[in-house]
């Protein structure tokens, strides 16, 4: 009888890195975050919805969007959760540190929600509707990590 | 559709958390052989194949190519469809289109997954946008938790209401020999189980399973010759609502609402709660069993907890949901949606054994996944007009 563990071949530890395009709209967003700590969104000329992350096309209206709007930097928690279970972070191949809070934040002036970490230092203050503000990294490089997390302010 | 389409045979493996005794190809073959036996057909009778899984779960792509020995696809038209959690329902809808178009009379549809071969949450996370979504997202559970949190805030529902759904499905699974988990739980056990992501407890969610399912669809020209009581497909719908996770209306499932409205209209259904006899809902967590039946229009917004507590969706109730035990009891992801379809077909055909709901004339099955994508199938005993 063969034991189950003898029937399995591991893939090895190799990692295959990828290089993703951010797009012109995404590039503008990250440049503004890096240089000015400003959140830039884009407005649909037809339905007037203000999108964040900014993107080239309104999916609902299927029209090009070019009108930039500054939103935030503060907002309210639209919804949130606190992740407490272990899983592998596909970006590092290692277990992601838990618990961590994250939420869908309605930045002032935006119509869609911006997804990011929310500090769980004071877990009890997290609630839908709570006001939050971003904490930016000191050394910003033009990526989503330039925002470290949001924290509850009220 | 040029031709009316029916399901004439189904086959499932015995699903469990780990099947090291078979590779993917062999697992697929088990389900295919069972479906062929069920329809009393041979591989040579099959005109085309649709197959799907979540390819990055196994770290092997192109399942349509490498599995032909097991799927029966050698020298046959075969196409792969992969749409995330919805894959199993999408392959069924793809098969329906192939037969309905009149191009093929007998199509074999396969969904499968070996979730034991990777970290499911890590793998699911790579299905979302690498720039905007991936930093914080933690697979299916994180998005579902955000949905549950919003629903609770909006309607005052509680995790106890959700636990009632989990208790129901886990009890139903006792009747299903194919369910991966077959153990009854109490409300207290669900609520005392560890929190994975607020407000979701361990016993609120589905397991990771290894398994496969196969379904054979046939055109109206041959269906009744193969099977005296086939399961007729009355309609299908699919909706994909958003690009980024932050675009969703948390607390509601827009794709479910729009898709089911289309389906009711297509089939002339005015009161789905009264007209449907049974539902196999792709419900990976208990809160979905509350939120999504409201979006289907079975009950009004915020009314699901009361409807569930009153036993209406239990076996013997007004509209039983998940007689199989559902996704909470068994979840080989690429097969999960097709299992819903197969289970609904068994109900219509009267072949669901211990989990049979009496006299099923109209059944509904669904798939859920991706960026809040829903797809669905309406099944009936009578040949459609
Ligand atoms: Zn628009």
Coordinates of C-alpha atoms and ligand atoms in Angstrom, one line a residue:
Chain A
X1 CA 0.0 0.0 0.0
X2 CA 1.4 3.4 -0.9
X3 CA 1.1 6.1 1.7
X4 CA -0.7 9.3 0.5
X5 CA 2.3 11.6 1.0
X6 CA 4.3 9.5 -1.4
X7 CA 1.7 10.2 -4.1
X8 CA 2.4 14.0 -4.1
X9 CA 5.0 16.0 -5.9
X10 CA 5.6 19.6 -4.8
X11 CA 5.9 22.4 -7.3
X12 CA 9.1 23.8 -5.8
X13 CA 9.7 27.2 -4.3
X14 CA 10.2 29.2 -7.5
X15 CA 8.3 32.5 -8.0
X16 CA 7.3 33.9 -11.3
X17 CA 7.3 37.7 -11.2
X18 CA 4.9 39.8 -13.3
X19 CA 5.0 43.4 -14.5
X20 CA 1.5 45.0 -14.7
X21 CA 0.6 48.1 -16.6
X22 CA -1.3 50.7 -14.4
X23 CA -2.8 52.5 -17.4
X24 CA -2.7 56.3 -18.0
X25 CA -5.5 57.0 -15.5
X26 CA -3.9 54.9 -12.8
X27 CA -0.5 56.5 -13.5
X28 CA -2.0 60.0 -12.9
X29 CA -3.6 58.8 -9.7
X30 CA -0.4 57.4 -8.3
X31 CA 1.7 60.4 -9.4
X32 CA -0.7 62.7 -7.5
X33 CA -0.6 60.5 -4.4
X34 CA 3.2 60.4 -4.5
X35 CA 3.9 64.1 -5.2
X36 CA 0.9 65.8 -3.5
X37 CA -0.9 63.3 -1.3
X38 CA -4.0 64.1 -3.4
X39 CA -6.7 61.6 -4.4
X40 CA -7.8 62.1 -8.0
X41 CA -10.9 60.5 -9.4
X42 CA -12.6 60.8 -12.8
X43 CA -16.2 61.8 -13.6
X44 CA -18.4 60.2 -16.3
X45 CA -19.7 62.9 -18.7
X46 CA -23.0 61.1 -19.1
X47 CA -24.1 59.7 -15.7
X48 CA -21.9 62.0 -13.7
X49 CA -20.7 59.2 -11.5
X50 CA -17.3 59.9 -9.9
X51 CA -15.1 56.8 -10.1
X52 CA -12.2 55.8 -7.9
X53 CA -10.0 54.1 -8.9
X54 CA -10.0 56.3 -12.0
X55 CA -10.3 54.5 -15.3
X56 CA -10.7 55.4 -18.9
X57 CA -14.3 54.1 -19.5
X58 CA -17.5 54.2 -17.6
X59 CA -18.7 50.6 -17.8
X60 CA -22.4 51.6 -17.3
X61 CA -22.4 54.2 -20.1
X62 CA -19.5 52.8 -22.2
X63 CA -18.1 56.3 -22.8
X64 CA -14.6 57.7 -22.3
X65 CA -13.9 59.7 -19.2
X66 CA -11.5 62.6 -19.1
X67 CA -12.8 65.0 -16.4
X68 CA -10.6 64.8 -13.3
X69 CA -12.0 65.5 -9.8
X70 CA -10.2 65.8 -6.5
X71 CA -11.9 63.6 -3.8
X72 CA -11.1 62.9 -0.2
X73 CA -8.6 62.6 1.4
X74 CA -11.1 62.0 4.2
X75 CA -14.2 59.8 3.9
X76 CA -16.4 57.4 5.7
X77 CA -16.3 53.6 6.0
X78 CA -18.8 52.1 3.5
X79 CA -18.3 48.6 4.8
X80 CA -15.3 46.8 6.4
X81 CA -14.1 43.6 7.9
X82 CA -11.2 42.3 10.0
X83 CA -9.3 39.4 8.5
X84 CA -8.4 36.9 11.2
X85 CA -7.5 33.7 9.3
X86 CA -4.2 32.6 7.9
X87 CA -3.6 32.6 4.1
X88 CA -0.7 32.9 1.7
X89 CA -0.1 36.3 0.2
X90 CA 0.3 35.7 -3.5
X91 CA 2.6 38.8 -3.7
X92 CA 5.2 37.4 -1.3
X93 CA 4.5 33.7 -1.2
X94 CA 4.4 34.0 2.6
X95 CA 1.7 33.9 5.2
X96 CA 0.0 37.3 5.4
X97 CA 0.2 38.8 8.9
X98 CA -3.3 38.8 10.6
X99 CA -5.4 40.2 12.0
X100 CA -5.7 43.2 9.7
X101 CA -8.6 45.5 9.1
X102 CA -9.7 46.6 5.7
X103 CA -12.6 48.5 4.3
X104 CA -14.4 50.0 1.4
X105 CA -14.1 53.8 2.0
X106 CA -16.4 56.4 0.5
X107 CA -14.0 59.2 0.0
X108 CA -15.7 62.6 0.2
X109 CA -17.0 63.5 -3.3
X110 CA -16.6 60.0 -4.8
X111 CA -19.4 57.6 -5.8
X112 CA -17.5 54.3 -5.7
X113 CA -15.6 52.9 -2.8
X114 CA -11.8 52.9 -2.3
X115 CA -10.4 49.7 -0.9
X116 CA -7.6 49.9 1.7
X117 CA -6.3 48.9 5.1
X118 CA -8.0 50.4 8.1
X119 CA -6.1 50.4 11.3
X120 CA -7.4 48.0 14.0
X121 CA -5.4 49.5 16.8
X122 CA -8.7 50.6 18.3
X123 CA -10.9 47.8 16.9
X124 CA -14.1 49.0 18.6
X125 CA -14.1 52.3 16.8
X126 CA -14.6 50.6 13.4
X127 CA -18.1 50.9 12.2
X128 CA -20.0 51.6 9.0
X129 CA -20.3 55.4 8.7
X130 CA -17.2 56.2 10.8
X131 CA -15.1 59.0 9.4
X132 CA -11.6 58.0 8.3
X133 CA -8.4 59.8 7.1
X134 CA -5.4 58.4 5.2
X135 CA -1.9 58.0 6.6
X136 CA 0.6 58.4 3.9
X137 CA 4.1 56.8 3.8
X138 CA 7.0 59.1 4.4
X139 CA 8.8 57.8 1.3
X140 CA 6.3 57.5 -1.5
X141 CA 7.1 55.6 -4.7
X142 CA 4.0 55.8 -6.8
X143 CA 2.0 52.7 -5.7
X144 CA -1.0 51.7 -3.6
X145 CA 1.5 51.3 -0.7
X146 CA 2.1 55.1 -0.6
X147 CA -1.1 55.0 1.5
X148 CA -0.2 53.0 4.6
X149 CA -3.7 52.7 5.9
X150 CA -6.8 54.7 6.9
X151 CA -7.5 55.5 10.6
X152 CA -10.8 56.3 12.3
X153 CA -11.0 60.0 13.3
X154 CA -14.3 60.3 15.1
Chain B
X1 CA -32.9 28.9 -29.3
X2 CA -33.1 26.8 -32.5
X3 CA -33.6 23.6 -30.4
X4 CA -35.0 22.9 -27.0
X5 CA -32.4 21.4 -24.6
X6 CA -32.6 18.9 -21.8
X7 CA -30.3 17.4 -19.2
X8 CA -30.4 13.6 -19.7
X9 CA -27.7 12.4 -17.3
X10 CA -25.5 13.5 -14.4
X11 CA -22.5 12.1 -12.5
X12 CA -20.6 13.2 -9.5
X13 CA -17.5 11.9 -7.7
X14 CA -17.6 11.4 -3.9
X15 CA -16.3 14.8 -2.8
X16 CA -13.8 15.0 0.0
X17 CA -11.1 17.4 1.3
X18 CA -8.2 15.5 -0.3
X19 CA -8.0 13.0 -3.1
X20 CA -4.3 12.1 -3.4
X21 CA -5.4 8.7 -4.9
X22 CA -6.2 10.3 -8.3
X23 CA -4.7 13.0 -10.5
X24 CA -6.9 15.6 -12.1
X25 CA -7.5 13.6 -15.3
X26 CA -8.5 10.5 -13.3
X27 CA -10.9 12.6 -11.1
X28 CA -12.6 14.0 -14.2
X29 CA -12.9 10.5 -15.6
X30 CA -14.9 9.3 -12.5
X31 CA -17.6 11.9 -13.0
X32 CA -17.7 11.4 -16.8
X33 CA -18.1 7.6 -16.5
X34 CA -20.9 8.1 -14.0
X35 CA -22.8 10.6 -16.2
X36 CA -22.5 8.3 -19.3
X37 CA -23.8 5.3 -17.2
X38 CA -26.6 7.5 -15.9
X39 CA -27.7 8.4 -19.5
X40 CA -26.9 4.9 -20.8
X41 CA -24.6 6.4 -23.4
X42 CA -21.1 5.7 -24.6
X43 CA -18.3 8.1 -25.2
X44 CA -18.8 7.7 -29.0
X45 CA -22.3 9.1 -28.7
X46 CA -21.0 12.4 -27.4
X47 CA -20.6 15.2 -30.0
X48 CA -18.8 17.9 -28.1
X49 CA -17.4 18.7 -24.7
X50 CA -17.3 21.8 -22.5
X51 CA -14.9 21.7 -19.5
X52 CA -13.9 24.1 -16.8
X53 CA -12.1 24.7 -13.5
X54 CA -10.2 27.5 -11.8
X55 CA -6.9 26.7 -13.6
X56 CA -4.6 28.6 -11.2
X57 CA -5.9 26.5 -8.2
X58 CA -4.0 23.5 -9.6
X59 CA -1.2 25.5 -11.2
X60 CA -2.0 23.7 -14.5
X61 CA -3.5 25.6 -17.4
X62 CA -5.3 24.3 -20.5
X63 CA -7.4 21.5 -18.9
X64 CA -9.2 21.0 -22.2
X65 CA -5.8 19.9 -23.7
X66 CA -4.1 17.8 -21.0
X67 CA -7.1 15.9 -19.8
X68 CA -8.6 14.5 -23.0
X69 CA -7.8 10.8 -22.0
X70 CA -10.0 11.3 -18.9
X71 CA -12.6 13.6 -20.3
X72 CA -13.2 11.6 -23.4
X73 CA -12.2 14.6 -25.5
X74 CA -9.7 12.7 -27.8
X75 CA -10.5 13.9 -31.4
X76 CA -13.7 15.7 -30.4
X77 CA -14.7 19.3 -30.4
X78 CA -13.8 20.5 -26.8
X79 CA -13.8 24.0 -25.3
X80 CA -12.7 25.3 -22.0
X81 CA -14.7 27.9 -20.0
X82 CA -13.3 29.5 -16.8
X83 CA -15.2 32.2 -15.0
X84 CA -14.2 31.8 -11.4
X85 CA -16.7 30.6 -8.8
X86 CA -19.3 30.7 -11.5
X87 CA -17.4 28.3 -13.7
X88 CA -19.6 25.3 -13.1
X89 CA -22.7 27.2 -14.0
X90 CA -21.0 28.8 -17.0
X91 CA -20.0 25.5 -18.5
X92 CA -23.6 24.4 -18.2
X93 CA -24.8 27.6 -19.9
X94 CA -22.1 27.0 -22.6
X95 CA -23.3 23.5 -23.2
X96 CA -26.9 24.7 -23.4
X97 CA -25.9 27.2 -26.1
X98 CA -24.0 24.5 -28.1
X99 CA -27.0 22.1 -28.1
X100 CA -29.6 24.9 -28.4
X101 CA -27.9 26.3 -31.5
X102 CA -28.6 23.0 -33.3
X103 CA -24.9 22.3 -33.9
X104 CA -24.6 19.4 -31.5
X105 CA -27.2 16.8 -30.3
X106 CA -25.3 15.4 -27.2
X107 CA -22.9 17.6 -25.3
X108 CA -20.9 16.5 -22.2
X109 CA -20.2 19.2 -19.6
X110 CA -17.5 18.9 -17.0
X111 CA -16.6 20.9 -13.9
X112 CA -13.9 19.9 -11.5
X113 CA -11.4 21.0 -9.0
X114 CA -8.6 19.7 -6.7
X115 CA -8.6 22.5 -4.1
X116 CA -6.2 20.5 -1.9
X117 CA -3.4 21.2 -4.3
X118 CA -2.9 24.9 -3.5
X119 CA -3.8 27.6 -1.0
X120 CA -7.3 28.5 -2.2
X121 CA -7.4 32.0 -0.7
X122 CA -4.0 33.0 -2.1
X123 CA -5.1 31.6 -5.5
X124 CA -8.5 33.4 -5.5
X125 CA -6.7 36.7 -4.6
X126 CA -4.8 36.5 -7.9
X127 CA -8.1 36.7 -9.7
X128 CA -8.5 40.3 -8.7
X129 CA -6.8 43.4 -10.0
X130 CA -3.1 43.4 -9.1
X131 CA -2.8 47.2 -8.8
X132 CA -5.9 48.1 -6.8
X133 CA -7.5 45.0 -5.2
X134 CA -4.7 42.6 -4.4
X135 CA -2.9 44.4 -1.5
X136 CA -5.7 44.1 1.0
X137 CA -8.1 41.5 -0.5
X138 CA -8.1 38.1 1.2
X139 CA -9.9 35.8 -1.2
X140 CA -13.7 35.1 -1.2
X141 CA -14.2 35.4 2.5
X142 CA -13.0 39.1 2.7
X143 CA -15.5 40.3 0.1
X144 CA -18.3 38.2 1.5
X145 CA -17.6 39.6 5.0
X146 CA -17.8 43.1 3.7
X147 CA -21.2 42.2 2.1
X148 CA -22.5 40.6 5.3
X149 CA -21.4 43.6 7.4
X150 CA -23.3 46.0 5.1
X151 CA -26.4 43.9 5.0
X152 CA -26.5 43.6 8.8
X153 CA -26.1 47.4 9.2
X154 CA -28.8 48.1 6.6
X155 CA -31.5 45.7 7.9
X156 CA -30.6 44.9 11.5
X157 CA -29.9 41.2 10.7
X158 CA -27.6 39.3 13.0
X159 CA -25.0 36.5 12.8
X160 CA -27.6 34.3 14.5
X161 CA -29.9 34.8 11.5
X162 CA -27.1 33.6 9.3
X163 CA -26.3 30.7 11.5
X164 CA -29.8 29.4 11.0
X165 CA -29.0 29.1 7.3
X166 CA -25.9 27.2 8.0
X167 CA -27.8 24.8 10.3
X168 CA -30.3 24.2 7.6
X169 CA -27.8 23.4 4.8
X170 CA -25.6 21.2 7.1
X171 CA -28.7 19.2 8.1
X172 CA -29.8 18.8 4.5
X173 CA -26.4 17.4 3.7
X174 CA -27.1 14.3 5.8
X175 CA -29.4 13.1 3.0
X176 CA -26.7 13.5 0.3
X177 CA -24.1 10.8 -0.1
X178 CA -22.1 13.1 -2.4
X179 CA -21.7 15.9 0.2
X180 CA -18.2 16.4 1.5
X181 CA -19.3 17.4 5.0
X182 CA -22.2 15.4 6.6
X183 CA -22.5 16.5 10.2
X184 CA -25.3 18.3 11.8
X185 CA -24.5 21.5 13.8
X186 CA -26.4 23.6 16.2
X187 CA -26.9 27.4 16.2
X188 CA -24.7 27.6 19.2
X189 CA -21.9 25.6 17.5
X190 CA -22.0 27.9 14.5
X191 CA -21.8 31.0 16.7
X192 CA -19.1 29.6 18.9
X193 CA -16.9 28.7 16.0
X194 CA -13.8 31.0 15.3
X195 CA -14.4 34.2 13.5
X196 CA -12.6 34.2 10.1
X197 CA -13.4 37.7 9.1
X198 CA -16.0 39.7 11.0
X199 CA -18.9 38.8 11.1
X200 CA -18.2 35.4 9.5
X201 CA -17.7 32.3 11.6
X202 CA -15.9 29.2 10.5
X203 CA -19.2 27.2 10.3
X204 CA -20.8 29.9 8.2
X205 CA -18.6 29.1 5.2
X206 CA -18.0 26.3 2.7
X207 CA -15.1 23.9 2.9
X208 CA -12.5 23.4 0.2
X209 CA -13.2 20.1 -1.6
X210 CA -11.7 17.9 -4.3
X211 CA -14.3 16.6 -6.8
X212 CA -15.8 16.6 -10.2
X213 CA -19.3 16.7 -11.8
X214 CA -20.4 15.9 -15.3
X215 CA -23.8 16.6 -17.0
X216 CA -25.0 15.5 -20.4
X217 CA -27.3 17.7 -22.4
X218 CA -29.3 16.6 -25.4
X219 CA -31.4 18.3 -28.0
X220 CA -35.1 17.8 -28.3
X221 CA -34.5 15.5 -31.2
X222 CA -32.9 12.8 -29.0
X223 CA -33.5 13.8 -25.4
X224 CA -36.7 11.7 -24.7
X225 CA -35.2 8.7 -26.4
X226 CA -32.2 8.8 -24.0
X227 CA -34.2 9.6 -20.9
X228 CA -38.0 9.2 -20.3
X229 CA -38.2 12.2 -18.0
X230 CA -35.4 14.7 -19.0
X231 CA -34.8 17.9 -17.2
X232 CA -35.7 20.7 -19.7
X233 CA -33.8 23.9 -19.5
X234 CA -36.3 26.7 -19.6
X235 CA -33.9 29.6 -19.6
X236 CA -30.5 30.9 -18.4
X237 CA -29.2 34.3 -17.4
X238 CA -25.7 35.7 -16.6
X239 CA -24.8 39.1 -15.2
X240 CA -21.4 40.6 -14.5
X241 CA -21.8 43.9 -12.8
X242 CA -18.5 45.5 -11.8
X243 CA -14.8 45.8 -12.5
X244 CA -13.3 46.8 -9.2
X245 CA -14.4 45.5 -5.8
X246 CA -15.1 49.0 -4.5
X247 CA -17.7 49.5 -7.3
X248 CA -20.2 47.1 -5.6
X249 CA -23.4 48.0 -3.7
X250 CA -22.4 46.2 -0.5
X251 CA -25.4 44.5 1.2
X252 CA -27.1 43.7 -2.1
X253 CA -26.2 41.5 -5.0
X254 CA -27.1 43.5 -8.1
X255 CA -26.2 40.7 -10.5
X256 CA -28.6 38.3 -8.8
X257 CA -31.4 40.8 -8.9
X258 CA -31.0 41.6 -12.6
X259 CA -30.3 38.0 -13.7
X260 CA -33.3 36.6 -11.9
X261 CA -35.6 39.3 -13.2
X262 CA -34.6 38.4 -16.7
X263 CA -35.1 34.7 -16.0
X264 CA -38.6 35.2 -14.4
X265 CA -39.6 37.3 -17.4
X266 CA -38.3 34.7 -19.9
X267 CA -40.3 32.0 -18.2
X268 CA -43.4 34.0 -17.5
X269 CA -42.9 33.6 -13.7
X270 CA -44.8 36.2 -11.7
X271 CA -44.4 34.9 -8.1
X272 CA -41.1 33.0 -7.9
X273 CA -41.7 32.0 -4.3
X274 CA -44.9 30.3 -5.1
X275 CA -44.1 28.9 -8.5
X276 CA -40.6 27.4 -7.9
X277 CA -40.5 24.0 -6.2
X278 CA -36.9 23.8 -5.2
X279 CA -33.7 25.9 -5.3
X280 CA -30.1 24.9 -5.5
X281 CA -28.4 28.2 -4.7
X282 CA -24.6 28.7 -5.1
X283 CA -24.3 30.0 -1.5
X284 CA -20.7 29.8 -0.3
X285 CA -21.6 31.3 3.1
X286 CA -24.7 31.6 5.3
X287 CA -25.3 35.3 4.9
X288 CA -25.7 34.8 1.1
X289 CA -28.7 32.6 2.0
X290 CA -30.4 35.7 3.4
X291 CA -29.2 38.5 1.1
X292 CA -29.5 36.7 -2.2
X293 CA -33.0 35.3 -1.8
X294 CA -34.2 38.9 -1.3
X295 CA -32.4 39.9 -4.5
X296 CA -34.2 37.0 -6.3
X297 CA -37.5 38.6 -5.3
X298 CA -38.6 35.6 -3.1
X299 CA -39.1 38.0 -0.2
X300 CA -38.8 41.7 0.2
X301 CA -35.6 43.5 1.4
X302 CA -34.8 42.7 5.0
X303 CA -37.4 39.9 5.1
X304 CA -35.2 36.9 4.6
X305 CA -34.3 36.2 8.3
X306 CA -38.0 35.8 9.2
X307 CA -38.8 33.7 6.2
X308 CA -35.8 31.4 7.0
X309 CA -36.6 31.1 10.7
X310 CA -40.2 30.1 9.9
X311 CA -38.8 27.0 8.2
X312 CA -40.0 27.9 4.7
X313 CA -36.7 26.9 3.1
X314 CA -36.2 23.6 5.1
X315 CA -37.1 20.3 3.6
X316 CA -40.9 20.1 3.8
X317 CA -41.2 23.9 3.8
X318 CA -42.8 26.2 1.2
X319 CA -39.7 26.4 -0.9
X320 CA -36.8 24.1 0.1
X321 CA -33.4 25.5 -0.6
X322 CA -30.3 23.3 -1.0
X323 CA -31.7 19.8 -0.4
X324 CA -28.2 18.6 -1.3
X325 CA -26.6 20.5 1.6
X326 CA -25.4 23.2 -0.8
X327 CA -22.0 24.7 -1.2
X328 CA -21.6 25.0 2.6
X329 CA -21.4 21.2 2.6
X330 CA -19.3 20.6 -0.5
X331 CA -17.2 22.9 -2.6
X332 CA -14.9 21.7 -5.4
X333 CA -15.0 25.2 -6.8
X334 CA -14.9 24.6 -10.6
X335 CA -17.5 21.8 -10.1
X336 CA -19.6 23.6 -7.5
X337 CA -21.9 25.5 -9.9
X338 CA -22.4 22.4 -12.1
X339 CA -23.3 20.4 -9.0
X340 CA -26.1 22.9 -8.4
X341 CA -27.3 22.3 -11.9
X342 CA -27.0 18.5 -11.6
X343 CA -28.8 18.5 -8.3
X344 CA -31.7 20.6 -9.7
X345 CA -31.8 18.2 -12.7
X346 CA -32.1 15.2 -10.3
X347 CA -34.9 16.9 -8.5
X348 CA -36.9 17.5 -11.7
X349 CA -36.1 13.9 -13.0
X350 CA -37.3 12.5 -9.6
X351 CA -33.9 10.9 -9.0
X352 CA -32.7 12.8 -6.0
X353 CA -33.3 9.8 -3.6
X354 CA -33.2 10.7 0.1
X355 CA -33.0 14.4 -0.7
X356 CA -35.9 14.4 -3.2
X357 CA -38.5 17.2 -2.8
X358 CA -41.9 15.8 -3.8
X359 CA -43.3 16.6 -7.2
X360 CA -40.8 19.1 -8.5
X361 CA -42.0 20.8 -11.7
X362 CA -39.8 23.9 -11.6
X363 CA -36.3 24.2 -10.2
X364 CA -33.6 26.9 -10.0
X365 CA -29.9 26.6 -9.9
X366 CA -27.2 29.3 -9.8
X367 CA -23.5 30.1 -9.8
X368 CA -21.7 32.9 -7.9
X369 CA -18.2 34.2 -8.1
X370 CA -15.8 36.6 -9.7
X371 CA -16.4 40.3 -9.1
X372 CA -19.9 39.6 -7.7
X373 CA -20.9 37.7 -10.8
X374 CA -24.1 35.6 -10.8
X375 CA -25.4 33.2 -13.4
X376 CA -28.4 30.9 -13.3
X377 CA -30.5 28.2 -14.9
X378 CA -34.2 27.5 -14.7
X379 CA -35.2 23.8 -15.0
X380 CA -38.6 22.2 -15.6
X381 CA -40.4 18.9 -16.1
X382 CA -42.4 20.0 -19.1
X383 CA -40.9 20.6 -22.5
X384 CA -40.8 24.4 -23.0
X385 CA -43.0 26.0 -25.7
Ligands
LIG1 ZN1 -21.5 56.8 -16.9

